[in-house]
Short mmCIF file of C-alpha atoms and ligand atoms in Angstrom, two decimals:
data_model
loop_
_atom_site.label_atom_id
_atom_site.label_comp_id
_atom_site.label_asym_id
_atom_site.label_seq_id
_atom_site.Cartn_x
_atom_site.Cartn_y
_atom_site.Cartn_z
CA MET H 30 0.17 -0.30 0.20
CA ALA H 31 1.67 3.79 -1.08
CA GLU H 32 2.34 5.97 1.92
CA THR H 33 0.34 9.13 1.96
CA VAL H 34 0.20 11.80 3.41
CA LYS H 35 -3.11 13.75 4.76
CA LEU H 36 -4.31 16.99 4.55
CA THR H 37 -7.27 18.23 6.77
CA PHE H 38 -8.96 21.71 5.13
CA GLU H 39 -12.11 23.26 6.25
CA GLY H 40 -13.26 19.79 7.72
CA GLU H 41 -12.50 17.56 5.01
CA THR H 42 -9.39 15.59 5.11
CA TYR H 43 -7.57 15.07 1.55
CA GLU H 44 -4.82 12.15 1.25
CA PHE H 45 -1.37 12.85 -1.21
CA PRO H 46 0.85 10.30 -2.14
CA LEU H 47 4.14 9.96 -0.48
CA VAL H 48 7.17 9.69 -3.11
CA ILE H 49 10.22 8.40 -1.40
CA GLY H 50 13.40 8.70 -3.35
CA THR H 51 16.30 5.89 -3.66
CA GLU H 52 18.15 8.04 -0.48
CA GLY H 53 14.99 7.97 0.97
CA GLU H 54 14.06 11.40 0.60
CA LYS H 55 10.27 12.59 0.72
CA ALA H 56 7.70 14.53 -1.07
CA ILE H 57 4.01 15.16 -0.79
CA ASP H 58 2.96 14.76 -4.35
CA ILE H 59 0.26 17.49 -4.74
CA SER H 60 0.03 17.22 -8.92
CA LYS H 61 -3.72 16.89 -7.76
CA LEU H 62 -4.07 19.48 -4.75
CA ARG H 63 -5.71 22.26 -6.93
CA GLN H 64 -8.21 19.52 -8.79
CA THR H 65 -9.52 17.93 -4.99
CA THR H 66 -8.84 20.96 -2.69
CA GLY H 67 -9.05 24.00 -4.87
CA LEU H 68 -5.83 25.08 -2.94
CA ILE H 69 -2.47 26.12 -4.30
CA THR H 70 0.72 25.85 -2.87
CA LEU H 71 3.15 28.84 -1.87
CA ASP H 72 7.00 28.76 -1.84
CA PRO H 73 9.06 31.81 -2.70
CA GLY H 74 12.35 30.75 -4.03
CA PHE H 75 11.18 27.04 -4.31
CA VAL H 76 12.78 26.34 -1.05
CA ASN H 77 10.49 23.84 0.04
CA THR H 78 9.33 22.55 -3.57
CA GLY H 79 10.84 19.79 -5.86
CA SER H 80 10.11 20.32 -8.95
CA CYS H 81 11.04 16.67 -10.72
CA VAL H 82 12.34 13.19 -9.71
CA SER H 83 15.65 12.95 -10.91
CA ALA H 84 18.17 9.97 -11.61
CA ILE H 85 21.86 12.17 -11.99
CA THR H 86 22.86 13.69 -8.91
CA PHE H 87 22.09 13.16 -5.41
CA VAL H 88 22.94 16.17 -2.86
CA ASP H 89 22.80 15.64 0.85
CA GLY H 90 23.13 19.28 2.25
CA GLU H 91 23.37 18.62 5.85
CA LYS H 92 26.29 15.48 5.39
CA GLY H 93 27.63 17.49 2.58
CA ILE H 94 27.51 14.42 0.17
CA LEU H 95 27.39 15.00 -3.49
CA ARG H 96 27.36 11.86 -6.07
CA PHE H 97 27.16 12.02 -9.95
CA ARG H 98 24.89 8.63 -11.21
CA GLY H 99 25.42 7.15 -7.71
CA TYR H 100 29.12 7.96 -7.91
CA SER H 101 30.94 10.26 -4.99
CA ILE H 102 32.12 13.21 -5.96
CA GLU H 103 35.70 12.60 -4.33
CA GLU H 104 36.07 9.27 -6.22
CA LEU H 105 35.52 11.22 -9.55
CA ALA H 106 37.94 13.69 -8.91
CA ARG H 107 40.30 12.04 -7.74
CA TYR H 108 40.05 8.85 -10.65
CA SER H 109 38.02 10.02 -13.38
CA SER H 110 38.29 12.65 -16.35
CA PHE H 111 35.62 15.53 -17.32
CA ARG H 112 34.89 13.83 -20.53
CA GLU H 113 34.10 11.14 -18.96
CA VAL H 114 32.46 12.25 -16.26
CA ALA H 115 30.26 14.09 -18.75
CA TYR H 116 29.43 11.16 -20.71
CA LEU H 117 28.61 9.36 -17.44
CA LEU H 118 26.16 12.06 -17.03
CA ILE H 119 24.15 12.10 -20.10
CA HIS H 120 24.57 8.24 -20.57
CA ASN H 121 24.06 6.92 -16.63
CA VAL H 122 26.97 4.57 -17.32
CA LEU H 123 30.88 4.87 -17.29
CA PRO H 124 32.05 4.34 -20.91
CA THR H 125 33.94 1.62 -22.14
CA HIS H 126 37.03 2.41 -23.98
CA GLU H 127 35.22 2.16 -27.19
CA GLU H 128 32.19 4.18 -26.11
CA LEU H 129 35.04 7.25 -24.57
CA GLN H 130 37.02 6.72 -27.78
CA ASN H 131 34.04 7.46 -30.08
CA PHE H 132 33.12 10.25 -27.65
CA SER H 133 36.36 11.97 -27.80
CA ILE H 134 36.07 11.44 -31.58
CA LEU H 135 32.89 13.58 -32.10
CA LEU H 136 34.54 16.07 -29.56
CA ASN H 137 37.21 16.13 -32.11
CA ASP H 138 35.27 16.42 -35.41
CA GLN H 139 32.77 19.18 -33.42
CA SER H 140 36.01 21.48 -31.75
CA MET H 141 36.03 24.26 -34.54
CA VAL H 142 33.60 27.08 -34.84
CA HIS H 143 32.06 28.33 -38.33
CA GLU H 144 34.77 31.26 -39.38
CA ASP H 145 31.57 33.18 -39.74
CA MET H 146 30.77 33.15 -36.00
CA GLN H 147 34.40 35.04 -35.33
CA HIS H 148 32.49 38.34 -37.02
CA PHE H 149 30.12 37.88 -34.05
CA PHE H 150 32.83 37.88 -31.40
CA GLU H 151 34.28 40.96 -33.63
CA THR H 152 30.87 42.88 -33.28
CA PHE H 153 30.48 42.82 -29.60
CA PRO H 154 31.95 46.17 -27.95
CA ARG H 155 35.05 45.97 -26.28
CA GLY H 156 34.79 44.78 -22.90
CA SER H 157 31.66 43.22 -23.18
CA HIS H 158 31.13 40.37 -20.19
CA PRO H 159 32.22 37.01 -21.62
CA MET H 160 29.10 35.21 -20.19
CA GLY H 161 26.71 38.12 -22.67
CA ILE H 162 28.66 36.86 -25.71
CA LEU H 163 28.14 33.21 -24.51
CA SER H 164 24.77 33.32 -23.80
CA ALA H 165 24.37 34.72 -27.09
CA MET H 166 26.53 32.48 -29.29
CA VAL H 167 25.25 29.86 -27.99
CA THR H 168 21.99 30.69 -29.01
CA ALA H 169 23.29 31.37 -32.50
CA LEU H 170 24.50 27.60 -32.87
CA LYS H 171 20.91 26.98 -33.70
CA SER H 172 21.56 28.88 -36.81
CA PHE H 173 24.36 27.54 -38.21
CA TYR H 174 23.01 24.34 -37.33
CA PRO H 175 19.38 23.79 -37.97
CA TYR H 176 18.43 20.24 -38.31
CA LEU H 177 19.52 20.29 -34.50
CA GLN H 178 18.09 17.18 -33.18
CA SER H 179 16.08 16.09 -36.07
CA ALA H 180 15.84 12.40 -37.05
CA GLU H 181 19.16 12.37 -38.73
CA GLU H 182 20.98 13.45 -36.33
CA GLU H 183 21.63 11.25 -33.62
CA MET H 184 21.92 12.91 -30.11
CA ASP H 185 25.60 12.01 -29.32
CA ARG H 186 26.52 14.46 -32.13
CA THR H 187 24.19 17.65 -30.78
CA VAL H 188 25.71 16.99 -27.04
CA THR H 189 29.21 16.84 -28.70
CA ARG H 190 28.87 19.63 -30.48
CA LEU H 191 27.93 21.86 -27.91
CA LEU H 192 30.66 20.85 -25.28
CA SER H 193 33.38 21.02 -27.66
CA LYS H 194 32.02 24.35 -29.38
CA VAL H 195 31.40 25.89 -26.34
CA ARG H 196 35.09 25.23 -24.78
CA THR H 197 36.41 26.59 -28.20
CA MET H 198 34.17 29.82 -28.25
CA ALA H 199 35.57 30.44 -25.04
CA ALA H 200 38.98 30.75 -26.03
CA MET H 201 38.14 32.12 -28.92
CA SER H 202 36.44 34.76 -27.03
CA TYR H 203 39.09 35.48 -25.15
CA LYS H 204 41.80 36.20 -28.02
CA ILE H 205 39.64 38.28 -29.66
CA SER H 206 39.11 40.21 -26.78
CA ILE H 207 42.76 40.97 -26.23
CA GLY H 208 43.18 41.43 -29.79
CA HIS H 209 45.07 38.61 -30.66
CA LYS H 210 45.04 35.88 -33.33
CA VAL H 211 42.52 33.04 -32.95
CA THR H 212 44.21 29.57 -31.79
CA TYR H 213 42.74 27.00 -33.47
CA PRO H 214 41.64 23.42 -31.37
CA ARG H 215 44.37 20.50 -32.16
CA PRO H 216 43.53 16.56 -32.61
CA ASP H 217 46.29 15.41 -30.20
CA LEU H 218 45.12 17.18 -27.21
CA SER H 219 42.70 16.31 -25.02
CA TYR H 220 39.85 18.32 -24.14
CA CYS H 221 41.16 20.18 -21.13
CA ALA H 222 44.53 20.42 -22.72
CA ASN H 223 43.36 22.02 -25.82
CA PHE H 224 41.44 24.48 -23.93
CA LEU H 225 44.29 25.96 -22.29
CA ASN H 226 46.38 25.95 -25.38
CA MET H 227 43.55 27.97 -27.30
CA MET H 228 43.59 30.09 -24.84
CA PHE H 229 47.30 31.06 -23.85
CA ASP H 230 49.21 29.71 -27.04
CA SER H 231 51.13 32.48 -28.77
CA PRO H 232 52.88 32.30 -32.32
CA VAL H 233 55.85 34.19 -30.64
CA LYS H 234 55.51 32.28 -27.43
CA PRO H 235 54.47 28.61 -27.66
CA TYR H 236 52.60 28.06 -24.47
CA HIS H 237 53.67 24.62 -22.19
CA ILE H 238 50.73 22.91 -21.41
CA HIS H 239 51.59 21.68 -17.68
CA LYS H 240 50.30 18.50 -16.72
CA GLU H 241 49.39 19.71 -13.52
CA LEU H 242 47.03 22.36 -14.49
CA VAL H 243 45.25 19.89 -16.74
CA LYS H 244 44.81 17.38 -14.35
CA ALA H 245 43.77 20.56 -12.52
CA LEU H 246 41.05 21.34 -14.98
CA ASN H 247 39.61 18.35 -15.10
CA VAL H 248 38.94 18.42 -11.47
CA PHE H 249 37.46 21.98 -11.66
CA TRP H 250 34.99 21.13 -14.67
CA ILE H 251 34.08 17.39 -12.93
CA LEU H 252 33.35 19.46 -9.63
CA HIS H 253 30.92 22.22 -11.95
CA ALA H 254 29.69 19.62 -13.87
CA ASP H 255 25.99 19.37 -12.59
CA HIS H 256 24.37 20.31 -9.10
CA GLU H 257 20.44 18.96 -9.37
CA GLN H 258 18.32 21.70 -9.62
CA ASN H 259 20.10 24.60 -9.22
CA CYS H 260 18.75 28.28 -10.31
CA SER H 261 20.49 27.43 -14.12
CA THR H 262 19.61 23.73 -14.40
CA ALA H 263 16.24 24.86 -13.28
CA SER H 264 16.27 27.67 -15.99
CA VAL H 265 17.26 25.26 -18.21
CA ARG H 266 14.37 22.82 -17.92
CA VAL H 267 11.64 25.58 -17.38
CA VAL H 268 12.74 26.96 -20.60
CA GLY H 269 13.34 23.32 -22.69
CA SER H 270 10.11 22.69 -21.61
CA GLY H 271 8.37 25.02 -23.85
CA ARG H 272 9.86 22.85 -26.56
CA VAL H 273 12.37 25.31 -27.74
CA ASN H 274 15.58 23.57 -28.86
CA LEU H 275 18.44 22.41 -26.59
CA TYR H 276 20.92 25.46 -27.53
CA ALA H 277 18.33 27.75 -26.63
CA ALA H 278 17.40 26.06 -23.38
CA ILE H 279 21.31 26.34 -22.73
CA SER H 280 21.47 29.88 -23.79
CA ALA H 281 19.36 30.51 -20.77
CA GLY H 282 20.83 28.79 -18.43
CA ILE H 283 24.52 30.46 -19.29
CA ALA H 284 22.14 33.68 -18.53
CA ALA H 285 20.92 32.17 -15.24
CA LEU H 286 24.24 30.82 -13.96
CA TRP H 287 25.95 34.84 -14.88
CA GLY H 288 24.14 36.28 -11.35
CA PRO H 289 26.62 36.90 -8.61
CA LEU H 290 24.49 34.90 -6.07
CA HIS H 291 24.73 31.70 -8.35
CA GLY H 292 27.52 31.13 -10.65
CA GLY H 293 28.83 34.68 -11.14
CA ALA H 294 29.95 33.77 -7.35
CA ASN H 295 33.34 33.04 -8.28
CA GLN H 296 34.37 36.53 -9.85
CA ALA H 297 32.49 37.89 -6.83
CA VAL H 298 34.87 36.54 -4.05
CA ILE H 299 37.96 37.65 -6.17
CA GLU H 300 36.49 41.32 -6.56
CA MET H 301 35.93 40.71 -2.41
CA LEU H 302 39.32 39.38 -1.70
CA MET H 303 41.08 42.10 -3.65
CA ASP H 304 38.79 44.57 -1.93
CA ILE H 305 40.22 43.41 1.13
CA LYS H 306 43.51 43.05 -0.04
CA ASN H 307 43.43 46.55 -0.51
CA ASP H 308 42.27 47.74 2.24
CA ARG H 309 44.01 47.48 5.69
CA GLY H 310 41.08 46.32 8.42
CA GLY H 311 39.57 44.89 5.16
CA LEU H 312 39.19 41.72 6.35
CA SER H 313 36.86 42.42 9.84
CA ARG H 314 34.84 45.08 7.72
CA ALA H 315 34.06 42.11 5.12
CA VAL H 316 33.09 39.72 8.23
CA LYS H 317 31.00 42.86 10.27
CA ARG H 318 29.56 43.77 7.03
CA ALA H 319 28.32 40.16 6.18
CA LYS H 320 26.84 40.10 9.97
CA ASP H 321 25.02 43.07 9.57
CA ARG H 322 21.40 42.61 8.36
CA ASN H 323 20.90 46.17 7.29
CA ASP H 324 23.65 45.92 5.08
CA PRO H 325 23.27 44.02 1.80
CA PHE H 326 26.61 42.57 1.78
CA ARG H 327 27.20 39.08 1.17
CA LEU H 328 30.36 37.27 1.98
CA MET H 329 30.82 35.89 -1.79
CA GLY H 330 31.43 31.98 -1.85
CA PHE H 331 29.69 31.60 1.53
CA GLY H 332 26.92 29.73 2.23
CA HIS H 333 24.82 27.83 0.21
CA ARG H 334 20.93 26.95 -0.28
CA VAL H 335 21.11 23.08 0.11
CA TYR H 336 24.61 22.56 1.99
CA LYS H 337 24.61 23.80 5.59
CA SER H 338 28.11 21.99 6.08
CA TYR H 339 31.21 22.59 3.79
CA ASP H 340 30.58 21.88 0.33
CA PRO H 341 32.55 18.84 -0.64
CA ARG H 342 33.13 20.62 -3.71
CA ALA H 343 34.74 23.64 -1.48
CA LYS H 344 37.45 20.88 -0.13
CA ILE H 345 38.75 19.55 -3.15
CA LEU H 346 39.33 22.70 -4.76
CA LYS H 347 41.07 24.08 -1.55
CA LYS H 348 43.56 20.57 -2.22
CA MET H 349 43.31 20.87 -5.50
CA VAL H 350 44.73 25.05 -5.11
CA ASP H 351 47.43 23.97 -2.37
CA ARG H 352 49.13 21.18 -4.84
CA VAL H 353 49.06 23.46 -7.77
CA PHE H 354 50.54 25.77 -5.55
CA THR H 355 53.32 23.51 -4.51
CA LYS H 356 54.00 21.83 -7.84
CA LEU H 357 54.50 24.92 -9.74
CA LYS H 358 55.94 26.81 -6.99
CA ILE H 359 53.69 29.80 -6.91
CA SER H 360 51.91 31.80 -4.58
CA ASP H 361 49.09 34.25 -3.98
CA PRO H 362 48.49 36.72 -1.43
CA LEU H 363 44.18 36.14 -2.16
CA LEU H 364 45.06 32.65 -1.06
CA ASP H 365 45.87 33.66 2.07
CA ILE H 366 43.39 35.63 3.13
CA ALA H 367 41.09 33.27 1.92
CA LYS H 368 42.21 30.71 4.68
CA GLU H 369 42.19 33.65 7.20
CA LEU H 370 38.54 34.93 5.89
CA GLU H 371 37.35 30.90 6.33
CA GLU H 372 39.08 30.96 9.80
CA ILE H 373 37.45 33.74 10.89
CA ALA H 374 34.10 32.86 9.29
CA LEU H 375 34.09 29.23 10.93
CA GLN H 376 34.64 30.47 14.11
CA ASP H 377 32.08 33.22 14.20
CA ASP H 378 28.62 32.38 15.65
CA TYR H 379 26.65 34.30 13.44
CA PHE H 380 28.29 31.96 10.33
CA ILE H 381 27.85 28.93 12.51
CA ASP H 382 23.96 30.01 13.42
CA HIS H 383 23.49 30.75 9.74
CA ASN H 384 25.26 27.40 8.60
CA LEU H 385 27.54 29.64 6.71
CA TYR H 386 30.45 27.42 5.15
CA PRO H 387 32.69 27.91 1.83
CA ASN H 388 30.71 26.95 -1.40
CA VAL H 389 32.44 25.86 -4.53
CA ASP H 390 33.03 29.56 -5.70
CA PHE H 391 35.46 30.23 -2.77
CA TYR H 392 38.69 29.10 -3.66
CA SER H 393 37.44 27.98 -7.59
CA GLY H 394 38.83 31.53 -8.63
CA ILE H 395 41.99 31.25 -7.09
CA LEU H 396 42.37 28.23 -8.73
CA LEU H 397 41.41 29.55 -12.12
CA ARG H 398 44.14 32.68 -11.50
CA ALA H 399 46.96 30.33 -11.15
CA MET H 400 46.14 28.73 -14.61
CA GLY H 401 45.99 32.43 -16.08
CA ILE H 402 42.07 32.52 -16.58
CA PRO H 403 40.97 36.57 -16.61
CA THR H 404 38.62 37.12 -13.67
CA ASN H 405 35.73 37.99 -15.76
CA MET H 406 35.89 34.68 -17.79
CA PHE H 407 35.73 32.65 -14.19
CA THR H 408 31.88 32.43 -14.95
CA VAL H 409 32.72 31.25 -18.03
CA MET H 410 34.71 28.14 -17.07
CA PHE H 411 31.74 27.37 -14.63
CA ALA H 412 29.15 27.07 -17.10
CA ILE H 413 31.35 25.13 -19.68
CA GLY H 414 31.73 22.30 -16.53
CA ARG H 415 28.18 22.82 -16.02
CA LEU H 416 27.35 21.95 -19.76
CA PRO H 417 27.33 18.35 -19.76
CA GLY H 418 24.47 18.34 -15.99
CA TRP H 419 22.52 20.87 -18.08
CA ILE H 420 22.46 18.74 -21.08
CA ALA H 421 21.98 15.62 -18.83
CA GLN H 422 18.71 17.30 -16.94
CA TRP H 423 17.12 19.14 -19.75
CA LYS H 424 17.67 15.39 -21.56
CA GLU H 425 16.19 13.51 -18.67
CA ASP H 426 13.11 15.79 -19.21
CA ALA H 427 13.13 15.13 -23.10
CA ASP H 428 13.00 11.95 -22.46
CA ASP H 429 9.96 11.60 -20.32
CA PRO H 430 7.07 10.60 -21.92
CA LYS H 431 4.57 12.95 -20.04
CA TRP H 432 7.15 15.92 -20.19
CA LYS H 433 4.77 18.97 -18.99
CA LEU H 434 5.06 22.23 -19.77
CA SER H 435 6.14 24.58 -16.92
CA ARG H 436 4.19 27.25 -15.74
CA PRO H 437 3.77 27.77 -12.12
CA ARG H 438 0.53 29.53 -10.28
CA GLN H 439 0.73 32.49 -7.70
CA ILE H 440 -1.28 34.30 -5.54
CA TYR H 441 -3.19 37.44 -6.95
CA ALA H 442 -2.60 40.56 -4.23
CA GLY H 443 -3.68 43.46 -6.81
CA PRO H 444 -6.05 45.57 -6.86
CA ARG H 445 -10.12 44.55 -7.26
CA LYS H 446 -12.02 45.18 -10.11
CA ARG H 447 -12.18 48.90 -11.46
CA LYS H 448 -13.44 50.77 -13.74
CA TYR H 449 -11.20 52.77 -16.86
CA VAL H 450 -11.14 56.23 -16.38
CA ALA H 451 -10.58 58.65 -19.87
CA ILE H 452 -7.53 60.45 -19.44
CA GLU H 453 -9.67 64.08 -19.15
CA LYS H 454 -11.16 62.98 -15.63
CA ARG H 455 -7.96 61.47 -14.25
C1 SDX L 20 25.92 28.42 -6.90
O1 SDX L 20 22.24 25.86 -5.76
C2 SDX L 20 22.63 25.53 -6.44
O2 SDX L 20 23.24 24.04 -6.06
C3 SDX L 20 24.08 26.43 -6.68
C4 SDX L 20 25.90 25.93 -6.96
C5 SDX L 20 25.77 24.74 -7.81
O3 SDX L 20 26.33 24.40 -8.21
O4 SDX L 20 25.24 25.13 -8.90
O5 SDX L 20 26.22 25.26 -5.57
C6 SDX L 20 26.72 27.32 -7.01
O6 SDX L 20 25.75 28.96 -6.83
C7 SDX L 20 27.05 28.39 -5.10
C8 SDX L 20 26.52 29.74 -4.35
C9 SDX L 20 27.36 30.95 -4.90
N1 SDX L 20 26.29 32.12 -4.39
C10 SDX L 20 27.12 32.95 -3.18
O7 SDX L 20 28.52 32.23 -2.79
C11 SDX L 20 26.89 33.92 -3.13
C12 SDX L 20 26.67 34.65 -1.23
N2 SDX L 20 25.85 33.77 -0.88
C13 SDX L 20 24.14 33.94 -0.25
O8 SDX L 20 24.10 35.07 -1.09
C14 SDX L 20 23.50 33.21 -0.13
O9 SDX L 20 24.49 31.73 0.88
C15 SDX L 20 22.96 32.13 -1.26
C16 SDX L 20 22.10 32.95 -2.10
C17 SDX L 20 23.84 31.05 -1.65
C18 SDX L 20 21.97 30.77 -0.47
O10 SDX L 20 21.00 31.80 0.55
P1 SDX L 20 19.62 31.63 0.63
O11 SDX L 20 19.47 29.74 0.63
O12 SDX L 20 18.83 32.37 -0.46
O13 SDX L 20 19.23 32.16 2.12
P2 SDX L 20 19.12 33.40 2.35
O14 SDX L 20 20.08 34.39 1.43
O15 SDX L 20 17.68 33.17 2.73
O16 SDX L 20 19.60 33.47 3.98
C19 SDX L 20 19.70 33.10 4.91
C20 SDX L 20 20.44 33.76 6.24
C21 SDX L 20 20.24 35.08 5.68
O17 SDX L 20 20.39 35.88 7.32
P3 SDX L 20 18.78 36.02 8.13
O18 SDX L 20 18.22 36.87 7.80
O19 SDX L 20 17.61 34.76 8.40
O20 SDX L 20 19.04 36.43 9.30
O21 SDX L 20 21.48 33.56 6.14
C22 SDX L 20 22.19 34.77 5.65
C23 SDX L 20 20.87 35.46 4.98
O22 SDX L 20 21.61 37.12 5.77
N3 SDX L 20 23.24 34.33 4.92
C24 SDX L 20 25.04 35.50 4.51
C25 SDX L 20 25.13 34.67 3.66
N4 SDX L 20 24.47 33.71 2.66
C26 SDX L 20 23.05 33.31 3.42
N5 SDX L 20 25.03 36.13 5.49
C27 SDX L 20 25.81 37.08 4.75
N6 SDX L 20 27.34 36.50 3.75
C28 SDX L 20 26.67 35.28 3.28
N7 SDX L 20 27.12 34.94 2.39
#
């Protein structure tokens, strides 16, 4: 007998099915609520509302657990590669050698960008934010590949085209923004090594591809690859539910990720640390402002809607930063400030009482700085990492025979009915 939840309203008792996930999470299925009771639910920011049943990512915010298709983020970061994790998220299995090889061939075959797209980059005003450019360029891909998702194009081609071209476009937009010649992808380089080479190789100074940075970039993108129904993934699902093409839905995800409360936080963390570095007493001032309820200032890179414990990704990134700094014999004053800020916050009652810990964005920017990535491209780096997750989440919807258009309800609180008044009488 399926478990149910009872609701009593205006003397009537109603029963609704209880949905229990594979990890024991419980939800009331209210899909018949309005039809049976006339009620709807209200939950600004969807703090308590599940939008779907998903088999892709499991997060336990209290215990700091993150798994992709059942595999722990710690094991994937240690043993896997970004390509392999992308395949896992999209296909729900770790690929065999042959499957990974075929996936890689498709990624390589699709790594070039149509030469006409270069003009798009050149017509954006200098100084345009790379996230705005990326969102526009991804939508434009549909114009260059109109047969997208048609019968003659199998899914892996659609998927690898996006995974490969977004990486190339990101590097292209950087090169064009600094007035340099575009570096083309190379068939002999892996996904991550190709990106670094496209970003930093130059005719007068060949780029030395450091294996430590390739490993770090693999881990960085693995950690960002998915995170259940976050703001940008929810946006991809909502926009995709209108049956728009995949690339337009992904473009919506890029736009949502841009915000400083979401993916834009990695850039905001570095800007915050720079402000602290340039301001004597900046550290204590930042902590003081973060605790002041009348001050809109937030400690960027701290806090999370789901993690009420240390974000497991932040732990891995912090270790990866220490490893890269040791191997490359480099340092960064912002790392010292970040560690000091973390230590102060984690001992402060305000942060303890509010369950505020470092999240994925707190150390990620410091790692990207070590790679030489410009600050205004940090969120683009997050977007490239999140692509496989967005695609997998969209595909999970698209493969559902009961795929519904997303259209939330509301409670109206505006004026009651009133008569129109001619302008002469107002
Ligand atoms: C990502 O959802 C995901 O999974 C996202 C992500 C992913 O992989 O997709 O994990 C990536 O977006 C990580 C989050 C990056 N954003 C930041 O680092 C920005 C700083 N963080 C905050 O703005 C905030 O923590 C949020 C937005 C991330 C989450 O906030 P919530 O869940 O909406 O909660 P809230 O803003 O209502 O805050 C609850 C309380 C408030 O205090 P009270 O009014 O209850 O006294 O906590 C306080 C807030 O003032 N608070 C903070 C704080 N975060 C929350 N106070 C100071 N500094 C902060 N960073």
